[in-house]
Amino acid sequence: QKDLLKIQKRLPETIIITYVLACLKSILSYPLALPAIIYHFPFFLVNIKTLLSEKSLKLSHRDLYANNIIKNKKNVTVLDFALCALTVPYYEQIAILINHWGEKEARSAYEKQLTVLKQTDAHALKRFQLLSIAIATHHLTDSNLPKQKVKLYCDFLIKFKSNKNNN
């Protein structure tokens, strides 16, 4: 239990503050992302209360990709927990799906999650949307991204416009 006290916490307040900063850095790094980022900013601000209402935190690896997973016939082992944090639900899931947005399976999984939330929990849907915007924008803060990754994250934000409007 003492080890849990050492794990970083990424509270909704932290996500909100870092989102605002990520917007600025993303626009400076990739001016072409400006329309998508500006489009989402008012929606994010208007719905901050929904994100702040989330009180539960879940353990998130925050660096989960193939090189951090070892699989053999009996076990699956996850490595490198240096970036793990207690954060809001769906964080890990959204980050992975956005990172793989170019793959049909990731898009399909994302759409399925939106559909389930639309049918079951309006507040969770809003939190999912806000996290999606924040995570995609945060990915654009890396000023050394390959052009294909920039296009991928911008494509997500643009595609996300239509998902947000269909609620």
Short mmCIF file of N, CA and C in Angstrom, two decimals:
data_model
loop_
_atom_site.label_atom_id
_atom_site.label_comp_id
_atom_site.label_asym_id
_atom_site.label_seq_id
_atom_site.Cartn_x
_atom_site.Cartn_y
_atom_site.Cartn_z
N GLN A 1 0.82 -1.19 0.00
CA GLN A 1 0.00 0.00 0.00
C GLN A 1 0.87 1.26 0.00
N LYS A 2 2.05 1.20 0.60
CA LYS A 2 2.96 2.34 0.57
C LYS A 2 3.38 2.67 -0.85
N ASP A 3 3.54 1.63 -1.70
CA ASP A 3 3.91 1.85 -3.09
C ASP A 3 2.84 2.62 -3.84
N LEU A 4 1.57 2.40 -3.50
CA LEU A 4 0.49 3.13 -4.15
C LEU A 4 0.57 4.62 -3.84
N LEU A 5 1.08 4.96 -2.68
CA LEU A 5 1.21 6.37 -2.32
C LEU A 5 2.27 7.07 -3.17
N LYS A 6 3.21 6.32 -3.73
CA LYS A 6 4.28 6.89 -4.55
C LYS A 6 3.85 7.10 -6.00
N ILE A 7 2.75 6.48 -6.41
CA ILE A 7 2.30 6.59 -7.79
C ILE A 7 1.71 7.97 -8.03
N GLN A 8 2.13 8.56 -9.12
CA GLN A 8 1.65 9.88 -9.52
C GLN A 8 0.14 9.85 -9.73
N LYS A 9 -0.52 10.96 -9.43
CA LYS A 9 -1.95 11.08 -9.68
C LYS A 9 -2.17 12.13 -10.76
N ARG A 10 -2.98 11.77 -11.75
CA ARG A 10 -3.38 12.70 -12.80
C ARG A 10 -4.87 12.95 -12.63
N LEU A 11 -5.16 13.90 -11.78
CA LEU A 11 -6.53 14.24 -11.44
C LEU A 11 -7.19 15.00 -12.60
N PRO A 12 -8.52 15.06 -12.62
CA PRO A 12 -9.18 15.84 -13.67
C PRO A 12 -8.65 17.27 -13.77
N GLU A 13 -8.34 17.90 -12.62
CA GLU A 13 -7.80 19.26 -12.63
C GLU A 13 -6.49 19.33 -13.42
N THR A 14 -5.65 18.32 -13.25
CA THR A 14 -4.38 18.26 -13.97
C THR A 14 -4.62 18.13 -15.47
N ILE A 15 -5.57 17.31 -15.84
CA ILE A 15 -5.88 17.12 -17.26
C ILE A 15 -6.38 18.42 -17.87
N ILE A 16 -7.19 19.16 -17.14
CA ILE A 16 -7.72 20.43 -17.64
C ILE A 16 -6.60 21.44 -17.85
N ILE A 17 -5.74 21.59 -16.86
CA ILE A 17 -4.63 22.55 -16.98
C ILE A 17 -3.68 22.15 -18.10
N THR A 18 -3.33 20.88 -18.18
CA THR A 18 -2.40 20.46 -19.23
C THR A 18 -3.04 20.56 -20.61
N TYR A 19 -4.37 20.41 -20.69
CA TYR A 19 -5.04 20.56 -21.99
C TYR A 19 -4.86 21.98 -22.52
N VAL A 20 -5.08 22.97 -21.67
CA VAL A 20 -4.93 24.37 -22.09
C VAL A 20 -3.50 24.62 -22.58
N LEU A 21 -2.53 24.15 -21.84
CA LEU A 21 -1.13 24.32 -22.25
C LEU A 21 -0.83 23.53 -23.52
N ALA A 22 -1.40 22.34 -23.63
CA ALA A 22 -1.18 21.52 -24.83
C ALA A 22 -1.76 22.19 -26.08
N CYS A 23 -2.87 22.88 -25.92
CA CYS A 23 -3.44 23.61 -27.06
C CYS A 23 -2.44 24.63 -27.60
N LEU A 24 -1.87 25.39 -26.70
CA LEU A 24 -0.90 26.41 -27.10
C LEU A 24 0.34 25.79 -27.76
N LYS A 25 0.90 24.77 -27.12
CA LYS A 25 2.10 24.13 -27.67
C LYS A 25 1.81 23.44 -29.00
N SER A 26 0.65 22.81 -29.13
CA SER A 26 0.29 22.11 -30.36
C SER A 26 0.17 23.09 -31.53
N ILE A 27 -0.46 24.22 -31.26
CA ILE A 27 -0.63 25.22 -32.31
C ILE A 27 0.72 25.79 -32.73
N LEU A 28 1.60 26.01 -31.78
CA LEU A 28 2.94 26.50 -32.11
C LEU A 28 3.74 25.46 -32.89
N SER A 29 3.60 24.20 -32.52
CA SER A 29 4.35 23.13 -33.18
C SER A 29 3.77 22.79 -34.55
N TYR A 30 2.44 22.80 -34.66
CA TYR A 30 1.77 22.37 -35.90
C TYR A 30 0.63 23.33 -36.22
N PRO A 31 0.94 24.46 -36.84
CA PRO A 31 -0.11 25.46 -37.15
C PRO A 31 -1.29 24.88 -37.94
N LEU A 32 -1.06 23.83 -38.70
CA LEU A 32 -2.16 23.24 -39.47
C LEU A 32 -3.21 22.59 -38.56
N ALA A 33 -2.84 22.32 -37.33
CA ALA A 33 -3.78 21.72 -36.38
C ALA A 33 -4.70 22.77 -35.75
N LEU A 34 -4.43 24.03 -36.01
CA LEU A 34 -5.17 25.13 -35.39
C LEU A 34 -6.70 25.00 -35.52
N PRO A 35 -7.25 24.77 -36.72
CA PRO A 35 -8.72 24.69 -36.82
C PRO A 35 -9.34 23.60 -35.94
N ALA A 36 -8.74 22.43 -35.92
CA ALA A 36 -9.29 21.34 -35.11
C ALA A 36 -9.19 21.64 -33.62
N ILE A 37 -8.08 22.23 -33.22
CA ILE A 37 -7.88 22.53 -31.79
C ILE A 37 -8.84 23.63 -31.35
N ILE A 38 -8.95 24.67 -32.15
CA ILE A 38 -9.86 25.78 -31.79
C ILE A 38 -11.31 25.30 -31.77
N TYR A 39 -11.66 24.42 -32.68
CA TYR A 39 -13.03 23.92 -32.73
C TYR A 39 -13.43 23.25 -31.42
N HIS A 40 -12.53 22.50 -30.83
CA HIS A 40 -12.85 21.73 -29.63
C HIS A 40 -12.74 22.53 -28.33
N PHE A 41 -12.01 23.62 -28.35
CA PHE A 41 -11.73 24.37 -27.13
C PHE A 41 -13.01 24.82 -26.40
N PRO A 42 -13.99 25.44 -27.08
CA PRO A 42 -15.22 25.84 -26.36
C PRO A 42 -15.98 24.65 -25.76
N PHE A 43 -16.07 23.56 -26.51
CA PHE A 43 -16.74 22.36 -26.01
C PHE A 43 -16.06 21.88 -24.74
N PHE A 44 -14.74 21.88 -24.74
CA PHE A 44 -13.98 21.44 -23.58
C PHE A 44 -14.28 22.35 -22.38
N LEU A 45 -14.21 23.66 -22.60
CA LEU A 45 -14.43 24.60 -21.50
C LEU A 45 -15.85 24.50 -20.93
N VAL A 46 -16.84 24.39 -21.79
CA VAL A 46 -18.23 24.32 -21.35
C VAL A 46 -18.49 23.06 -20.53
N ASN A 47 -17.75 22.00 -20.81
CA ASN A 47 -18.00 20.71 -20.15
C ASN A 47 -16.99 20.34 -19.07
N ILE A 48 -16.21 21.29 -18.63
CA ILE A 48 -15.21 21.03 -17.59
C ILE A 48 -15.85 20.43 -16.34
N LYS A 49 -17.01 20.92 -15.99
CA LYS A 49 -17.69 20.44 -14.77
C LYS A 49 -17.91 18.92 -14.84
N THR A 50 -18.20 18.41 -16.02
CA THR A 50 -18.41 16.97 -16.18
C THR A 50 -17.14 16.21 -15.87
N LEU A 51 -16.01 16.71 -16.33
CA LEU A 51 -14.73 16.06 -16.06
C LEU A 51 -14.39 16.15 -14.57
N LEU A 52 -14.66 17.29 -13.98
CA LEU A 52 -14.38 17.47 -12.56
C LEU A 52 -15.25 16.60 -11.67
N SER A 53 -16.39 16.16 -12.18
CA SER A 53 -17.28 15.31 -11.38
C SER A 53 -16.76 13.89 -11.22
N GLU A 54 -15.75 13.52 -12.01
CA GLU A 54 -15.18 12.16 -11.90
C GLU A 54 -14.33 12.07 -10.65
N LYS A 55 -14.72 11.20 -9.74
CA LYS A 55 -14.01 11.05 -8.47
C LYS A 55 -13.15 9.79 -8.40
N SER A 56 -13.44 8.80 -9.24
CA SER A 56 -12.67 7.56 -9.17
C SER A 56 -11.41 7.68 -10.02
N LEU A 57 -10.37 7.04 -9.57
CA LEU A 57 -9.11 7.00 -10.30
C LEU A 57 -8.76 5.54 -10.58
N LYS A 58 -8.20 5.29 -11.75
CA LYS A 58 -7.79 3.95 -12.15
C LYS A 58 -6.30 3.97 -12.46
N LEU A 59 -5.65 2.84 -12.26
CA LEU A 59 -4.23 2.73 -12.59
C LEU A 59 -4.08 2.69 -14.10
N SER A 60 -3.23 3.56 -14.62
CA SER A 60 -2.97 3.63 -16.05
C SER A 60 -1.47 3.51 -16.28
N HIS A 61 -1.07 2.66 -17.19
CA HIS A 61 0.34 2.46 -17.51
C HIS A 61 0.93 3.70 -18.17
N ARG A 62 0.20 4.31 -19.09
CA ARG A 62 0.54 5.53 -19.82
C ARG A 62 1.69 5.39 -20.81
N ASP A 63 2.19 4.20 -21.02
CA ASP A 63 3.24 3.97 -22.03
C ASP A 63 3.09 2.55 -22.57
N LEU A 64 1.87 2.13 -22.77
CA LEU A 64 1.60 0.75 -23.16
C LEU A 64 1.66 0.60 -24.67
N TYR A 65 2.63 -0.13 -25.13
CA TYR A 65 2.79 -0.47 -26.54
C TYR A 65 3.54 -1.78 -26.63
N ALA A 66 3.66 -2.32 -27.83
CA ALA A 66 4.16 -3.69 -28.02
C ALA A 66 5.51 -3.96 -27.33
N ASN A 67 6.42 -3.02 -27.35
CA ASN A 67 7.74 -3.24 -26.75
C ASN A 67 7.70 -3.33 -25.23
N ASN A 68 6.59 -2.92 -24.62
CA ASN A 68 6.45 -3.02 -23.17
C ASN A 68 5.62 -4.21 -22.74
N ILE A 69 5.39 -5.12 -23.67
CA ILE A 69 4.60 -6.31 -23.37
C ILE A 69 5.37 -7.55 -23.83
N ILE A 70 5.54 -8.48 -22.91
CA ILE A 70 6.20 -9.76 -23.24
C ILE A 70 5.15 -10.85 -23.09
N LYS A 71 5.02 -11.64 -24.12
CA LYS A 71 4.01 -12.70 -24.10
C LYS A 71 4.69 -14.04 -24.41
N ASN A 72 4.37 -15.04 -23.59
CA ASN A 72 4.80 -16.40 -23.91
C ASN A 72 3.56 -17.29 -23.85
N LYS A 73 3.74 -18.58 -23.90
CA LYS A 73 2.59 -19.49 -23.95
C LYS A 73 1.71 -19.42 -22.70
N LYS A 74 2.31 -19.10 -21.55
CA LYS A 74 1.56 -19.11 -20.30
C LYS A 74 1.20 -17.73 -19.76
N ASN A 75 2.02 -16.74 -20.01
CA ASN A 75 1.87 -15.45 -19.34
C ASN A 75 1.99 -14.27 -20.30
N VAL A 76 1.43 -13.18 -19.84
CA VAL A 76 1.64 -11.88 -20.46
C VAL A 76 2.23 -11.00 -19.36
N THR A 77 3.35 -10.36 -19.65
CA THR A 77 4.01 -9.52 -18.67
C THR A 77 4.12 -8.11 -19.23
N VAL A 78 3.69 -7.14 -18.43
CA VAL A 78 3.79 -5.74 -18.83
C VAL A 78 5.00 -5.14 -18.12
N LEU A 79 5.83 -4.43 -18.88
CA LEU A 79 7.07 -3.84 -18.36
C LEU A 79 6.97 -2.33 -18.29
N ASP A 80 7.94 -1.72 -17.66
CA ASP A 80 8.18 -0.28 -17.68
C ASP A 80 7.00 0.53 -17.13
N PHE A 81 6.89 0.54 -15.84
CA PHE A 81 5.82 1.28 -15.20
C PHE A 81 6.27 2.67 -14.74
N ALA A 82 7.34 3.19 -15.31
CA ALA A 82 7.88 4.48 -14.89
C ALA A 82 6.89 5.62 -15.06
N LEU A 83 6.02 5.55 -16.06
CA LEU A 83 5.06 6.63 -16.31
C LEU A 83 3.66 6.35 -15.75
N CYS A 84 3.49 5.24 -15.06
CA CYS A 84 2.14 4.89 -14.61
C CYS A 84 1.62 5.95 -13.64
N ALA A 85 0.30 6.05 -13.63
CA ALA A 85 -0.35 7.03 -12.75
C ALA A 85 -1.76 6.58 -12.44
N LEU A 86 -2.27 7.08 -11.36
CA LEU A 86 -3.69 6.93 -11.06
C LEU A 86 -4.39 8.08 -11.78
N THR A 87 -5.32 7.74 -12.66
CA THR A 87 -5.98 8.78 -13.44
C THR A 87 -7.43 8.40 -13.70
N VAL A 88 -8.11 9.25 -14.41
CA VAL A 88 -9.54 9.04 -14.66
C VAL A 88 -9.77 7.80 -15.55
N PRO A 89 -10.92 7.15 -15.38
CA PRO A 89 -11.22 5.98 -16.21
C PRO A 89 -11.18 6.32 -17.71
N TYR A 90 -10.86 5.35 -18.49
CA TYR A 90 -10.77 5.41 -19.96
C TYR A 90 -9.47 6.02 -20.48
N TYR A 91 -8.63 6.57 -19.62
CA TYR A 91 -7.42 7.25 -20.09
C TYR A 91 -6.57 6.33 -20.98
N GLU A 92 -6.24 5.17 -20.44
CA GLU A 92 -5.37 4.23 -21.18
C GLU A 92 -6.02 3.79 -22.48
N GLN A 93 -7.28 3.43 -22.40
CA GLN A 93 -8.01 2.96 -23.58
C GLN A 93 -8.00 4.02 -24.69
N ILE A 94 -8.31 5.25 -24.35
CA ILE A 94 -8.35 6.32 -25.34
C ILE A 94 -6.97 6.57 -25.93
N ALA A 95 -5.95 6.63 -25.09
CA ALA A 95 -4.59 6.88 -25.57
C ALA A 95 -4.15 5.82 -26.57
N ILE A 96 -4.44 4.57 -26.28
CA ILE A 96 -4.06 3.48 -27.19
C ILE A 96 -4.83 3.58 -28.50
N LEU A 97 -6.14 3.83 -28.42
CA LEU A 97 -6.93 3.91 -29.65
C LEU A 97 -6.53 5.09 -30.53
N ILE A 98 -6.21 6.22 -29.91
CA ILE A 98 -5.77 7.39 -30.69
C ILE A 98 -4.41 7.11 -31.32
N ASN A 99 -3.51 6.48 -30.57
CA ASN A 99 -2.20 6.14 -31.13
C ASN A 99 -2.29 5.23 -32.34
N HIS A 100 -3.34 4.43 -32.40
CA HIS A 100 -3.53 3.49 -33.50
C HIS A 100 -4.68 3.89 -34.41
N TRP A 101 -4.99 5.17 -34.43
CA TRP A 101 -6.14 5.68 -35.16
C TRP A 101 -6.10 5.30 -36.65
N GLY A 102 -4.94 5.14 -37.21
CA GLY A 102 -4.81 4.77 -38.61
C GLY A 102 -5.24 3.35 -38.92
N GLU A 103 -5.44 2.54 -37.89
CA GLU A 103 -5.83 1.14 -38.07
C GLU A 103 -7.34 0.99 -37.93
N LYS A 104 -7.91 0.23 -38.82
CA LYS A 104 -9.36 0.04 -38.86
C LYS A 104 -9.90 -0.48 -37.53
N GLU A 105 -9.17 -1.39 -36.89
CA GLU A 105 -9.64 -1.98 -35.64
C GLU A 105 -9.74 -0.93 -34.53
N ALA A 106 -8.80 -0.01 -34.49
CA ALA A 106 -8.81 1.03 -33.46
C ALA A 106 -10.00 1.97 -33.68
N ARG A 107 -10.23 2.36 -34.91
CA ARG A 107 -11.38 3.22 -35.21
C ARG A 107 -12.69 2.52 -34.83
N SER A 108 -12.77 1.25 -35.17
CA SER A 108 -13.97 0.48 -34.87
C SER A 108 -14.18 0.36 -33.36
N ALA A 109 -13.13 0.08 -32.61
CA ALA A 109 -13.23 -0.04 -31.15
C ALA A 109 -13.64 1.29 -30.53
N TYR A 110 -13.10 2.36 -31.04
CA TYR A 110 -13.46 3.70 -30.53
C TYR A 110 -14.94 3.98 -30.78
N GLU A 111 -15.39 3.72 -32.00
CA GLU A 111 -16.80 3.93 -32.35
C GLU A 111 -17.72 3.07 -31.48
N LYS A 112 -17.33 1.83 -31.23
CA LYS A 112 -18.14 0.94 -30.39
C LYS A 112 -18.24 1.49 -28.97
N GLN A 113 -17.13 1.99 -28.44
CA GLN A 113 -17.16 2.55 -27.08
C GLN A 113 -18.08 3.76 -27.03
N LEU A 114 -18.02 4.63 -28.03
CA LEU A 114 -18.91 5.79 -28.08
C LEU A 114 -20.38 5.34 -28.11
N THR A 115 -20.67 4.34 -28.91
CA THR A 115 -22.05 3.83 -29.03
C THR A 115 -22.55 3.30 -27.70
N VAL A 116 -21.73 2.52 -27.01
CA VAL A 116 -22.12 1.97 -25.71
C VAL A 116 -22.38 3.11 -24.72
N LEU A 117 -21.50 4.08 -24.67
CA LEU A 117 -21.67 5.18 -23.72
C LEU A 117 -22.89 6.04 -24.06
N LYS A 118 -23.14 6.24 -25.36
CA LYS A 118 -24.33 7.01 -25.77
C LYS A 118 -25.60 6.34 -25.26
N GLN A 119 -25.59 5.03 -25.23
CA GLN A 119 -26.78 4.27 -24.84
C GLN A 119 -26.89 4.08 -23.33
N THR A 120 -25.79 4.23 -22.60
CA THR A 120 -25.83 3.85 -21.19
C THR A 120 -25.52 4.96 -20.20
N ASP A 121 -24.65 5.92 -20.54
CA ASP A 121 -24.20 6.86 -19.52
C ASP A 121 -23.75 8.18 -20.16
N ALA A 122 -24.62 9.16 -20.15
CA ALA A 122 -24.34 10.45 -20.79
C ALA A 122 -23.13 11.16 -20.17
N HIS A 123 -22.99 11.10 -18.83
CA HIS A 123 -21.84 11.75 -18.19
C HIS A 123 -20.54 11.06 -18.56
N ALA A 124 -20.53 9.74 -18.56
CA ALA A 124 -19.32 9.00 -18.96
C ALA A 124 -18.98 9.30 -20.42
N LEU A 125 -19.99 9.45 -21.26
CA LEU A 125 -19.75 9.79 -22.67
C LEU A 125 -19.05 11.14 -22.77
N LYS A 126 -19.52 12.14 -22.05
CA LYS A 126 -18.89 13.46 -22.07
C LYS A 126 -17.45 13.39 -21.57
N ARG A 127 -17.23 12.64 -20.48
CA ARG A 127 -15.86 12.51 -19.96
C ARG A 127 -14.98 11.82 -21.00
N PHE A 128 -15.51 10.80 -21.66
CA PHE A 128 -14.77 10.09 -22.70
C PHE A 128 -14.40 11.06 -23.83
N GLN A 129 -15.34 11.90 -24.22
CA GLN A 129 -15.10 12.88 -25.28
C GLN A 129 -14.04 13.91 -24.86
N LEU A 130 -14.18 14.41 -23.65
CA LEU A 130 -13.22 15.41 -23.16
C LEU A 130 -11.81 14.82 -23.08
N LEU A 131 -11.71 13.61 -22.56
CA LEU A 131 -10.40 12.96 -22.51
C LEU A 131 -9.84 12.73 -23.90
N SER A 132 -10.69 12.35 -24.83
CA SER A 132 -10.25 12.13 -26.21
C SER A 132 -9.64 13.39 -26.79
N ILE A 133 -10.32 14.51 -26.60
CA ILE A 133 -9.82 15.79 -27.09
C ILE A 133 -8.49 16.13 -26.42
N ALA A 134 -8.43 15.98 -25.10
CA ALA A 134 -7.22 16.33 -24.36
C ALA A 134 -6.04 15.45 -24.76
N ILE A 135 -6.27 14.16 -24.90
CA ILE A 135 -5.17 13.24 -25.23
C ILE A 135 -4.67 13.46 -26.64
N ALA A 136 -5.57 13.61 -27.61
CA ALA A 136 -5.15 13.84 -28.99
C ALA A 136 -4.38 15.15 -29.10
N THR A 137 -4.85 16.18 -28.40
CA THR A 137 -4.16 17.47 -28.42
C THR A 137 -2.80 17.35 -27.75
N HIS A 138 -2.75 16.62 -26.65
CA HIS A 138 -1.47 16.43 -25.95
C HIS A 138 -0.46 15.71 -26.83
N HIS A 139 -0.91 14.74 -27.62
CA HIS A 139 0.01 14.05 -28.53
C HIS A 139 0.67 15.02 -29.50
N LEU A 140 -0.02 16.09 -29.86
CA LEU A 140 0.52 17.07 -30.80
C LEU A 140 1.52 18.04 -30.17
N THR A 141 1.82 17.87 -28.89
CA THR A 141 2.81 18.75 -28.26
C THR A 141 4.24 18.32 -28.56
N ASP A 142 4.40 17.12 -29.07
CA ASP A 142 5.73 16.62 -29.44
C ASP A 142 6.14 17.28 -30.75
N SER A 143 7.07 18.21 -30.69
CA SER A 143 7.46 18.98 -31.88
C SER A 143 8.30 18.17 -32.87
N ASN A 144 8.63 16.93 -32.52
CA ASN A 144 9.42 16.08 -33.42
C ASN A 144 8.62 14.91 -33.99
N LEU A 145 7.32 15.04 -34.02
CA LEU A 145 6.49 13.96 -34.57
C LEU A 145 6.73 13.80 -36.07
N PRO A 146 6.73 12.57 -36.54
CA PRO A 146 6.76 12.37 -37.99
C PRO A 146 5.46 12.94 -38.59
N LYS A 147 5.54 13.41 -39.83
CA LYS A 147 4.37 14.01 -40.48
C LYS A 147 3.16 13.09 -40.46
N GLN A 148 3.38 11.80 -40.59
CA GLN A 148 2.27 10.85 -40.61
C GLN A 148 1.53 10.83 -39.25
N LYS A 149 2.27 10.95 -38.15
CA LYS A 149 1.64 10.98 -36.83
C LYS A 149 0.85 12.28 -36.63
N VAL A 150 1.41 13.38 -37.10
CA VAL A 150 0.70 14.67 -37.01
C VAL A 150 -0.63 14.55 -37.76
N LYS A 151 -0.55 14.00 -38.96
CA LYS A 151 -1.76 13.82 -39.77
C LYS A 151 -2.76 12.90 -39.05
N LEU A 152 -2.25 11.86 -38.43
CA LEU A 152 -3.09 10.91 -37.70
C LEU A 152 -3.87 11.59 -36.57
N TYR A 153 -3.16 12.37 -35.74
CA TYR A 153 -3.81 13.03 -34.61
C TYR A 153 -4.76 14.13 -35.08
N CYS A 154 -4.38 14.87 -36.12
CA CYS A 154 -5.29 15.88 -36.68
C CYS A 154 -6.51 15.21 -37.28
N ASP A 155 -6.30 14.09 -37.95
CA ASP A 155 -7.42 13.34 -38.53
C ASP A 155 -8.37 12.89 -37.43
N PHE A 156 -7.84 12.44 -36.31
CA PHE A 156 -8.69 12.05 -35.20
C PHE A 156 -9.54 13.23 -34.74
N LEU A 157 -8.90 14.38 -34.52
CA LEU A 157 -9.64 15.55 -34.04
C LEU A 157 -10.71 15.99 -35.04
N ILE A 158 -10.40 15.92 -36.31
CA ILE A 158 -11.37 16.30 -37.34
C ILE A 158 -12.51 15.29 -37.38
N LYS A 159 -12.19 14.01 -37.35
CA LYS A 159 -13.20 12.96 -37.35
C LYS A 159 -14.06 13.05 -36.09
N PHE A 160 -13.43 13.41 -35.01
CA PHE A 160 -14.11 13.51 -33.73
C PHE A 160 -15.18 14.59 -33.75
N LYS A 161 -15.01 15.63 -34.60
CA LYS A 161 -16.03 16.69 -34.71
C LYS A 161 -17.39 16.08 -35.00
N SER A 162 -17.44 15.16 -35.95
CA SER A 162 -18.72 14.57 -36.33
C SER A 162 -19.28 13.69 -35.21
N ASN A 163 -18.42 12.99 -34.49
CA ASN A 163 -18.89 12.17 -33.35
C ASN A 163 -19.50 13.06 -32.27
N LYS A 164 -18.86 14.17 -32.01
CA LYS A 164 -19.32 15.08 -30.97
C LYS A 164 -20.67 15.69 -31.34
N ASN A 165 -20.84 15.98 -32.62
CA ASN A 165 -22.07 16.61 -33.07
C ASN A 165 -23.25 15.66 -33.16
N ASN A 166 -22.98 14.36 -33.15
CA ASN A 166 -24.05 13.37 -33.29
C ASN A 166 -24.66 12.96 -31.96
N ASN A 167 -24.35 13.65 -30.88
CA ASN A 167 -24.90 13.27 -29.56
C ASN A 167 -26.27 13.86 -29.36
#
